[in-house]
Structures are given as C-alpha cells and as structure tokens.
Amino acid sequence: MRRFFSNRRLVIIIVCIIVCIALMNLSVVIRNKRSTPPLIQQFGNDIVGFTDRIVALPVNGLQGTSEAISGLLNTYQENQKLKGQVETLTQTQVRDETLSKENKQLKKELKLNSSLTDYSAVTAAVISRTPSSWQNQVIINKGQASGIKKNMPVLSGAGLVGRISEVNKTNSKVELISDSNDSSNRFAIQVTNKSGQTVNGVINEYDKATNRIVMGNVTSKKKLEKGDKVITSGLGGVTPKGLYVGKVISAGNDDYGLASKVVIKPAGDLSNLSVVTVAVSTN
Amino acid sequence: MLRLSKLRYGFPIGLLLFFFLDGSISQVFSNQMFNYPYTMVSYLVVLWLVLANFFENQISIPLVPWAIAIGVIFDLYYTGIFGVFIFIFPLVILLTRALSRALPNTFLVNFLIYFIDITMVSGLSYLANSTIHLTSLTSSEFLIYSLAPTLAYNLAMFVILYFPIQALFNRLR
C-alpha cells in the first residue's frame, strides 16, 4: 500500500481528480449558459454522428422489421376501429382548413405577421440513445442546418416528449421529459375546461412510476375535470402555442393543501421513439 | 508487434463498432433496458477494451491511449458532460492489467475481473454524476436499481461474447 501511494503517483492521482471535476463543472456550465457547444465539440459530434448512422441503420432496421411483423398481427382490429375515426377526421380536417384560412385573412387585416401559434415541423429520426442510468437522452439526426435551436420542444406521435438540450450542425440531443434534470420538463402549459376557461401553469414534475405529468402550484380556482385537454401556452421562450400535451387525469389539492395539483396523462409515447418532430418556431 | 498484425485495423474498428452498438442497443431495447425503476446500462465498449487486454498476448496494443480517445468520444457524443469516461476507461484498463498480472488467465478469473471492472465503471460514473447533481438516486437505490441490472446485462454479454472475440483475436493476430 505504501509503495502504491508513492509521492509522484499520489500527486498524479490528485491532479487527475481535480482536472476531472473541473472539466465536469465546466461542461455543465457551458451546457446551461451557451446555446451551442464549442465549435470543436460540434465538429467532433458531427463526425461521430455521421459514422453512427452506418451502425445504427441496420440495427434500427431490424427493429422496424420486428415491429412490422407484430403490427401485422393486429391489423384487422385496428383497421375496423380506424375506419370509424377516418370519417370524423375528414370533417375536422375540412373545418380546420377553412378556419386556418380565415385566421390568415384576419391576421393580415390586423397586420400581424406571426403569432405564437406559428411553427414549422421538422421531422427527425432517432439515431441512438445515451447508455446511462441518469440521463434519458436520445440523439436525433437533424441539427442547426435544419433550423433547430436549443430548448425547442420535441414531439413524438401525438404529444410532447422532450426538449432539445444540445445542437450540433447535423445532429442534436433531446432530453426526454422523464429525465431527472430539472430543466428538462419545465414547459408552460394551459388547460382548457369544458366551459372554455383556461388555467395556466408550468409542468414541474414527471412521475416515472406512473408515467404522468404533474402541473403543480396552481392557484386558480377554476374547476378542472378529467379529460380536459392540455396544450402548451407559448408563454416565455421558444415553445410555440398549441402543442398537444395530454389530458387531465385528476385535479386536487397538493400535499400541503394550499395550491392545487393537476395530474396529466401525456399523449406522447416515450417508450417508442424512432421518429420525432421538432417544433421550430418561425418568429 | 502491433505494426505487423491485422489487429492494427481490427482493434479500432471493433472498438468503434461496440461503441455505437451501446447507443443502438439502448435505443432499440429502451423499453426493456430502461423499465422503471430498473436501468440497465450497456458497456460493450468496456467489454471490448478489457477483452483486448486479455487476448493481446505478445502484441501490445496501446490500450490506455485508445481508452482515453474512446472516453472523450463517449463523453462528448453520448452524455455531453466532459470529464467522466475520459478518466474511467483508462482506469479500467490499469485495474484489469494489475489484476490479470497477479491472476491466471482463465475464463472464470477473467469473468470475475470483468465483474469488478463493471462495478467500478458504474460506481465511478454514479459518483461523478452525483457530484454535479445529475442524479438524485441514493447509494442504496443505485445498488439495487442501477448496478445490479447493469451487472447482470454486462456479465451475460461477457459470457456470450468471450469465446467469439477470442476466436476473432486469434484470427486477426
């Protein structure tokens, strides 16, 4: 033991530990403060991301095939169910088209060029996932070149699943809302109840055990019910308004009985991420 | 001599392949591997480095520089937090070398050495992440929910891949 901790070796070990902690803290600071990582890091990540696609393509292809086979088995039942939905969908679509046209005209009259609801959707494929116990983070194949910026919201299927945490030129990292990092799921959302009243708030917890989003510290006395729809409110930052988040499961007092707490069932499917959509706000 | 052996190309290609497989496997099997509260972390890249140490024999591959290089890429590409695996990977190599020098080179002994390696990688990564507050797990929760499944997965991989990789190294030598 004495030989192992000789003077020189001890100094080297201590220097290594100090450098290690310094580097870690530096990268966390850079991650929090800057909108893009340093150029060298971006460049390196772009090259690594490019080579990753060569390996990821066959592996993800394998996943696609197995999913296709299992999908085939319950196609018939799904088809029956979907047929019914299609008819109502067409009606909604036509109405949606007329409304958006009318909206555009009204905006023009008001000389309003872009509002909070304007965004373009960028579709990206998930290349790989961080092998880590503490970070729920996936890497997607679109970056700055496609107009993606840090903190933009990411959707999968029907609803919100996370936000962009690091952008390189051709790939970026997405922190899922289930991540234990506090900033990963702070989205400004609003709930509209049956009588048309809205309640604003911020997501402040993701309950991993039950897969529920929790909106806490709500002081509004407006009555919310199970099934009320939750969307992003577009307040404060780069998240556009009107992204679907989920439905209210329950609303009640929080643990201290002062404010109320709304539990939301997320619409996005966190367990099956192969293609995601990034909402790039245009204003 | 590494210069004359086919491992000169084979080793880096294998290293990168296992590195990318870590991410791809985590992505494809994310439902099974990250099934709350248990989390399995794939460290195939460590498996490749450690097995290279066992099978290199007379050909001395510069494993510590390679471990540092792949540690840098791991930090930047996967986690985005620099300074964790850049130190852990070379440390694993040094530990494996120290242990394998003192012990006979058999499958069971190598299995136990790999057990210690994975425990160290997981433990140090937990320690690093808890110092910068990226995890709120307590140490007992870490042992049950993270370390145990991770060990199970990685040791299973070790058993499956030990002999194929040994054959590969013998062929490339």
XYZ file of C-alpha atoms in Angstrom:
456
model
C 0.000 0.000 0.000
C 2.827 2.342 0.875
C 4.524 1.693 -2.435
C 1.290 2.245 -4.333
C 0.813 5.709 -2.891
C 4.317 6.914 -3.615
C 4.717 10.697 -3.762
C 4.674 11.000 -7.507
C 1.740 8.724 -8.012
C -0.290 10.457 -5.314
C 0.263 13.825 -6.981
C -0.816 12.420 -10.345
C -3.975 10.932 -8.846
C -4.923 14.170 -7.107
C -4.267 16.226 -10.246
C -6.421 13.810 -12.255
C -9.314 14.111 -9.802
C -9.101 17.910 -9.810
C -8.988 18.064 -13.614
C -11.898 15.633 -13.797
C -14.129 17.690 -11.508
C -13.111 20.945 -13.195
C -13.920 19.582 -16.640
C -17.279 18.250 -15.484
C -18.312 21.525 -13.937
C -17.088 23.470 -16.943
C -19.132 21.360 -19.330
C -22.242 21.697 -17.169
C -21.797 25.487 -17.118
C -21.298 25.603 -20.884
C -24.348 23.394 -21.342
C -26.517 25.677 -19.233
C -25.249 29.015 -20.468
C -24.489 28.731 -24.148
C -26.947 27.964 -26.890
C -24.456 25.839 -28.815
C -21.450 23.808 -27.657
C -17.917 24.952 -28.616
C -17.053 24.557 -32.282
C -14.562 21.722 -31.756
C -17.154 19.719 -29.861
C -19.741 20.345 -32.574
C -17.320 19.268 -35.256
C -16.388 16.091 -33.375
C -20.008 15.246 -32.671
C -20.928 15.727 -36.326
C -18.254 13.282 -37.462
C -19.163 10.729 -34.784
C -22.853 11.161 -35.576
C -22.184 10.504 -39.224
C -20.356 7.239 -38.527
C -23.035 6.257 -36.025
C -25.626 6.296 -38.802
C -23.756 3.489 -40.578
C -24.040 1.271 -37.491
C -27.474 2.478 -36.393
C -29.137 1.960 -39.756
C -29.052 -1.875 -39.832
C -29.844 -2.179 -36.112
C -32.797 0.180 -36.289
C -33.877 -1.551 -39.498
C -34.025 -4.801 -37.547
C -36.281 -3.130 -35.002
C -38.517 -1.857 -37.794
C -38.925 -5.351 -39.233
C -39.861 -6.922 -35.911
C -42.349 -4.130 -35.267
C -43.847 -4.613 -38.723
C -44.423 -8.308 -38.020
C -46.099 -7.662 -34.670
C -48.083 -4.847 -36.261
C -49.379 -7.206 -38.934
C -50.966 -9.455 -36.324
C -53.454 -6.906 -35.072
C -54.008 -5.037 -38.309
C -57.569 -6.211 -38.813
C -58.918 -4.993 -35.476
C -57.106 -1.720 -35.843
C -58.491 -1.248 -39.323
C -62.068 -1.650 -38.096
C -61.507 0.887 -35.373
C -59.740 3.388 -37.592
C -62.418 3.294 -40.315
C -64.827 4.861 -37.892
C -62.354 7.563 -36.948
C -61.449 8.487 -40.524
C -64.908 9.827 -41.301
C -64.944 12.213 -38.396
C -61.358 13.164 -39.166
C -62.153 14.343 -42.692
C -64.816 16.599 -41.330
C -62.407 18.076 -38.790
C -59.767 18.497 -41.460
C -62.036 20.466 -43.771
C -63.161 22.655 -40.908
C -59.537 23.111 -39.830
C -58.595 24.231 -43.325
C -61.338 26.844 -43.512
C -60.510 28.095 -40.044
C -56.807 28.457 -40.776
C -57.608 30.285 -43.995
C -59.897 32.625 -42.120
C -57.245 33.030 -39.447
C -54.683 34.039 -42.058
C -57.022 36.643 -43.523
C -57.816 38.087 -40.125
C -54.126 38.237 -39.255
C -53.439 40.090 -42.473
C -56.129 42.592 -41.628
C -54.595 43.128 -38.221
C -51.121 43.387 -39.806
C -49.976 40.535 -37.602
C -47.190 38.674 -39.346
C -46.500 35.855 -36.969
C -48.065 34.865 -33.707
C -47.293 32.322 -31.032
C -49.042 29.519 -32.864
C -46.778 29.679 -35.927
C -44.228 26.921 -36.196
C -42.863 24.566 -38.783
C -42.398 20.904 -38.004
C -39.019 19.300 -38.659
C -39.122 15.518 -38.670
C -36.024 13.715 -37.455
C -35.030 10.108 -36.929
C -33.621 8.937 -33.607
C -30.112 7.551 -34.168
C -29.229 6.335 -30.697
C -29.792 6.751 -27.005
C -27.362 7.677 -24.250
C -26.362 4.488 -22.434
C -26.720 5.922 -18.955
C -28.801 5.405 -15.850
C -29.189 9.079 -15.099
C -29.809 10.708 -18.430
C -32.844 9.982 -20.546
C -31.448 11.427 -23.699
C -31.689 10.468 -27.352
C -29.687 11.669 -30.339
C -31.549 12.738 -33.480
C -30.252 13.247 -36.996
C -31.163 16.909 -37.537
C -29.292 19.946 -36.245
C -28.584 23.611 -36.832
C -28.641 23.019 -40.582
C -32.382 22.323 -40.307
C -33.071 25.360 -38.147
C -33.124 23.590 -34.800
C -32.148 25.651 -31.775
C -31.591 24.780 -28.149
C -34.677 24.385 -25.917
C -37.085 23.770 -28.767
C -39.869 21.309 -27.918
C -39.826 17.810 -29.371
C -42.952 15.809 -30.150
C -43.475 12.158 -30.864
C -46.703 10.875 -32.326
C -49.436 12.761 -30.597
C -47.702 14.828 -27.958
C -44.761 16.437 -26.262
C -41.840 14.184 -25.305
C -38.889 16.433 -24.566
C -36.711 19.359 -25.450
C -33.506 19.944 -27.399
C -30.560 20.077 -24.996
C -27.604 20.360 -27.356
C -27.383 21.305 -31.018
C -24.605 20.430 -33.428
C -24.565 21.102 -37.151
C -26.139 17.845 -38.259
C -27.334 16.150 -35.085
C -28.707 17.154 -31.724
C -29.524 15.726 -28.331
C -33.025 15.565 -26.914
C -33.664 15.450 -23.194
C -36.865 13.495 -22.587
C -39.419 14.804 -20.092
C -38.698 11.763 -17.930
C -35.119 12.969 -17.348
C -34.244 13.715 -13.754
C -32.634 17.016 -14.772
C -34.988 19.731 -13.537
C -34.945 21.849 -16.668
C -35.936 19.007 -18.983
C -39.679 19.244 -18.465
C -40.402 22.845 -17.499
C -42.930 23.664 -20.176
C -45.508 26.403 -19.867
C -48.874 24.738 -20.400
C -52.541 25.620 -20.184
C -55.638 23.576 -19.502
C -58.986 24.464 -21.011
C -62.043 23.123 -19.225
C -65.480 22.253 -20.596
C -66.835 25.772 -20.148
C -63.927 27.335 -22.046
C -61.971 28.764 -19.113
C -58.209 28.331 -19.189
C -55.768 27.680 -16.366
C -52.093 28.483 -16.951
C -49.215 26.721 -15.287
C -45.871 25.034 -15.627
C -45.050 21.341 -15.697
C -42.983 20.734 -12.614
C -42.677 17.007 -12.287
C -42.689 13.825 -14.258
C -43.841 10.853 -12.256
C -41.776 7.998 -13.663
C -43.544 5.253 -11.746
C -46.934 6.009 -13.280
C -45.860 7.912 -16.439
C -47.779 11.035 -15.524
C -47.014 14.725 -15.918
C -47.758 16.858 -12.872
C -48.624 20.547 -13.023
C -48.237 21.864 -9.513
C -48.612 25.203 -7.717
C -51.882 26.040 -9.432
C -53.702 28.772 -7.504
C -56.596 29.224 -9.877
C -59.972 28.159 -8.511
C -61.382 27.252 -11.917
C -62.849 23.800 -11.987
C -60.901 21.230 -13.987
C -62.242 17.817 -14.834
C -60.923 14.526 -16.027
C -60.488 14.572 -19.806
C -59.792 18.308 -20.188
C -57.190 18.902 -22.886
C -53.756 20.308 -22.088
C -51.701 22.307 -24.601
C -48.540 24.401 -24.432
C -49.354 28.032 -23.722
C -46.493 29.575 -25.696
C -45.548 31.860 -22.816
C -41.906 32.639 -22.203
C -39.465 31.310 -24.739
C -39.205 29.260 -27.855
C -42.150 26.892 -27.349
C -44.987 27.703 -29.749
C -48.563 27.790 -28.528
C -50.947 24.940 -29.127
C -48.779 21.826 -28.978
C -50.829 18.990 -27.554
C -49.508 17.716 -24.234
C -52.172 15.348 -22.926
C -55.366 15.008 -20.938
C -56.155 15.739 -17.320
C -56.438 12.622 -15.153
C -57.179 14.241 -11.837
C -57.112 17.644 -10.211
C -56.924 18.140 -6.496
C -55.066 19.761 -3.640
C -51.330 19.221 -3.399
C -49.563 17.703 -0.404
C -49.712 20.914 1.621
C -53.308 21.752 0.756
C -52.500 25.314 -0.341
C -52.415 25.088 -4.102
C -53.902 22.542 -6.409
C -52.096 19.933 -8.400
C -53.170 18.676 -11.809
C -52.130 15.210 -12.956
C -51.899 14.829 -16.720
C -51.665 11.734 -18.876
C -49.116 12.578 -21.607
C -50.167 11.979 -25.197
C -46.639 11.385 -26.433
C -45.323 7.858 -26.274
C -41.962 7.847 -24.520
C -41.458 4.121 -24.880
C -41.414 4.031 -28.637
C -39.269 6.764 -30.075
C -37.991 6.132 -33.568
C -39.153 9.270 -35.350
C -39.691 12.582 -33.593
C -40.858 16.022 -34.669
C -39.176 19.234 -33.598
C -41.440 22.284 -33.466
C -39.321 25.070 -34.921
C -40.964 28.383 -34.153
C -40.803 30.766 -37.063
C -40.808 34.083 -35.236
C 4.214 -6.478 -32.765
C 1.073 -4.452 -33.451
C 2.590 -2.953 -36.583
C 2.655 -6.285 -38.404
C -0.608 -7.670 -37.116
C -4.063 -7.352 -38.628
C -5.245 -6.121 -35.239
C -3.851 -2.740 -36.205
C -7.080 -2.266 -38.195
C -9.268 -4.790 -36.449
C -8.968 -3.349 -32.957
C -10.092 0.249 -33.731
C -12.920 -0.939 -35.975
C -14.176 -3.272 -33.251
C -13.856 -0.528 -30.672
C -15.969 1.901 -32.706
C -18.485 -0.823 -33.584
C -19.015 -1.731 -29.920
C -19.174 1.960 -29.017
C -22.012 2.582 -31.466
C -23.733 -0.674 -30.552
C -24.024 0.629 -26.970
C -26.183 3.505 -28.172
C -28.142 1.483 -30.706
C -28.947 -1.327 -28.279
C -30.053 1.223 -25.675
C -32.313 2.791 -28.289
C -33.822 -0.392 -29.746
C -34.368 -2.132 -26.413
C -35.148 1.032 -24.446
C -38.427 -0.450 -23.160
C -36.690 -3.447 -21.668
C -33.486 -1.754 -20.511
C -34.949 1.389 -19.001
C -38.005 -0.175 -17.425
C -38.720 1.989 -14.369
C -37.255 1.763 -11.748
C -34.572 -0.564 -13.155
C -31.980 0.710 -15.580
C -29.534 -1.479 -17.471
C -26.592 0.318 -18.974
C -24.775 -1.275 -21.862
C -20.967 -1.071 -21.584
C -19.959 -3.131 -24.597
C -17.110 -0.728 -25.296
C -15.606 -1.648 -21.899
C -16.043 -5.311 -22.780
C -14.012 -4.811 -25.964
C -11.235 -2.933 -24.150
C -10.991 -5.498 -21.340
C -11.068 -8.498 -23.668
C -8.378 -6.857 -25.818
C -6.276 -6.711 -22.670
C -6.852 -10.433 -22.026
C -6.222 -11.614 -25.585
C -3.473 -9.304 -26.824
C -0.672 -11.638 -25.547
C 2.630 -10.575 -27.144
C 1.078 -7.929 -29.370
C 0.939 -4.919 -27.124
C -1.918 -2.680 -28.206
C -1.621 0.850 -26.725
C -4.830 0.341 -24.752
C -4.602 3.341 -22.412
C -4.419 5.935 -25.238
C -7.254 4.159 -27.041
C -9.299 4.115 -23.827
C -8.747 7.861 -23.386
C -9.726 8.501 -27.017
C -12.933 6.477 -26.816
C -13.649 8.081 -23.418
C -13.537 11.537 -24.997
C -15.916 10.452 -27.756
C -18.237 8.777 -25.218
C -18.385 11.938 -23.117
C -18.977 14.319 -25.978
C -21.290 12.257 -28.132
C -23.410 10.342 -25.648
C -23.575 12.212 -22.373
C -22.490 15.754 -23.301
C -20.667 16.016 -19.963
C -16.934 16.066 -20.483
C -14.506 14.600 -17.979
C -16.199 11.425 -16.738
C -15.433 8.478 -19.003
C -12.199 10.006 -20.240
C -10.807 9.039 -16.793
C -12.883 5.945 -16.091
C -11.962 3.966 -19.226
C -8.143 4.165 -18.825
C -8.599 3.431 -15.119
C -10.429 0.225 -16.047
C -7.500 -0.795 -18.269
C -4.993 -0.137 -15.494
C -7.069 -2.090 -12.981
C -7.526 -5.010 -15.357
C -3.789 -5.091 -16.080
C -2.899 -5.065 -12.386
C -5.374 -7.863 -11.628
C -4.582 -10.064 -14.614
C -0.875 -9.830 -13.880
C -1.465 -11.368 -10.458
C -4.058 -13.952 -11.501
C -4.090 -16.812 -14.037
C -5.599 -16.100 -17.447
C -8.662 -18.381 -17.417
C -12.292 -17.768 -18.323
C -13.615 -17.822 -14.765
C -10.918 -15.495 -13.429
C -11.443 -13.102 -16.335
C -15.174 -13.203 -15.634
C -14.543 -12.124 -12.043
C -12.139 -9.398 -13.154
C -14.839 -8.093 -15.519
C -17.317 -8.147 -12.622
C -15.000 -5.828 -10.676
C -14.474 -3.633 -13.759
C -18.183 -3.078 -14.381
C -18.780 -2.388 -10.689
C -16.044 0.240 -10.834
C -17.316 1.848 -14.052
C -20.870 2.025 -12.721
C -19.812 3.196 -9.289
C -17.462 5.919 -10.502
C -19.980 7.156 -13.052
C -22.595 7.331 -10.264
C -20.143 9.220 -8.065
C -19.300 11.695 -10.838
C -22.939 12.269 -11.745
C -23.991 12.780 -8.163
C -21.277 15.403 -7.594
C -22.702 17.510 -10.429
C -26.286 16.759 -9.308
C -27.377 14.965 -12.430
C -28.805 12.135 -10.369
C -30.872 12.150 -7.229
C -30.531 8.417 -6.545
C -29.318 7.462 -3.092
C -26.466 4.969 -2.927
C -28.674 2.075 -1.832
C -31.122 2.807 -4.641
C -28.174 2.896 -7.003
C -27.072 -0.579 -5.887
C -30.498 -2.139 -6.390
C -31.933 -0.288 -9.373
C -28.865 0.524 -11.429
C -25.818 -1.543 -10.502
C -27.487 -4.947 -10.181
C -29.294 -4.916 -13.563
C -26.245 -3.381 -15.244
C -24.019 -6.153 -13.889
C -26.495 -8.816 -14.955
C -26.681 -7.474 -18.508
C -22.957 -6.887 -18.954
C -21.889 -10.225 -17.464
C -24.360 -12.010 -19.721
C -22.810 -10.180 -22.664
C -19.357 -11.191 -21.419
C -20.322 -14.871 -21.363
C -21.895 -14.678 -24.818
C -19.094 -12.743 -26.494
C -15.983 -14.092 -24.701
C -15.226 -17.038 -26.988
C -16.274 -15.384 -30.295
C -13.996 -12.412 -29.544
C -11.175 -14.748 -28.509
C -11.508 -16.527 -31.851
C -11.550 -13.164 -33.623
C -8.360 -12.044 -31.890
C -6.636 -15.335 -32.696
C -7.599 -14.964 -36.342
C -6.501 -11.329 -36.600
C -3.193 -11.934 -34.867
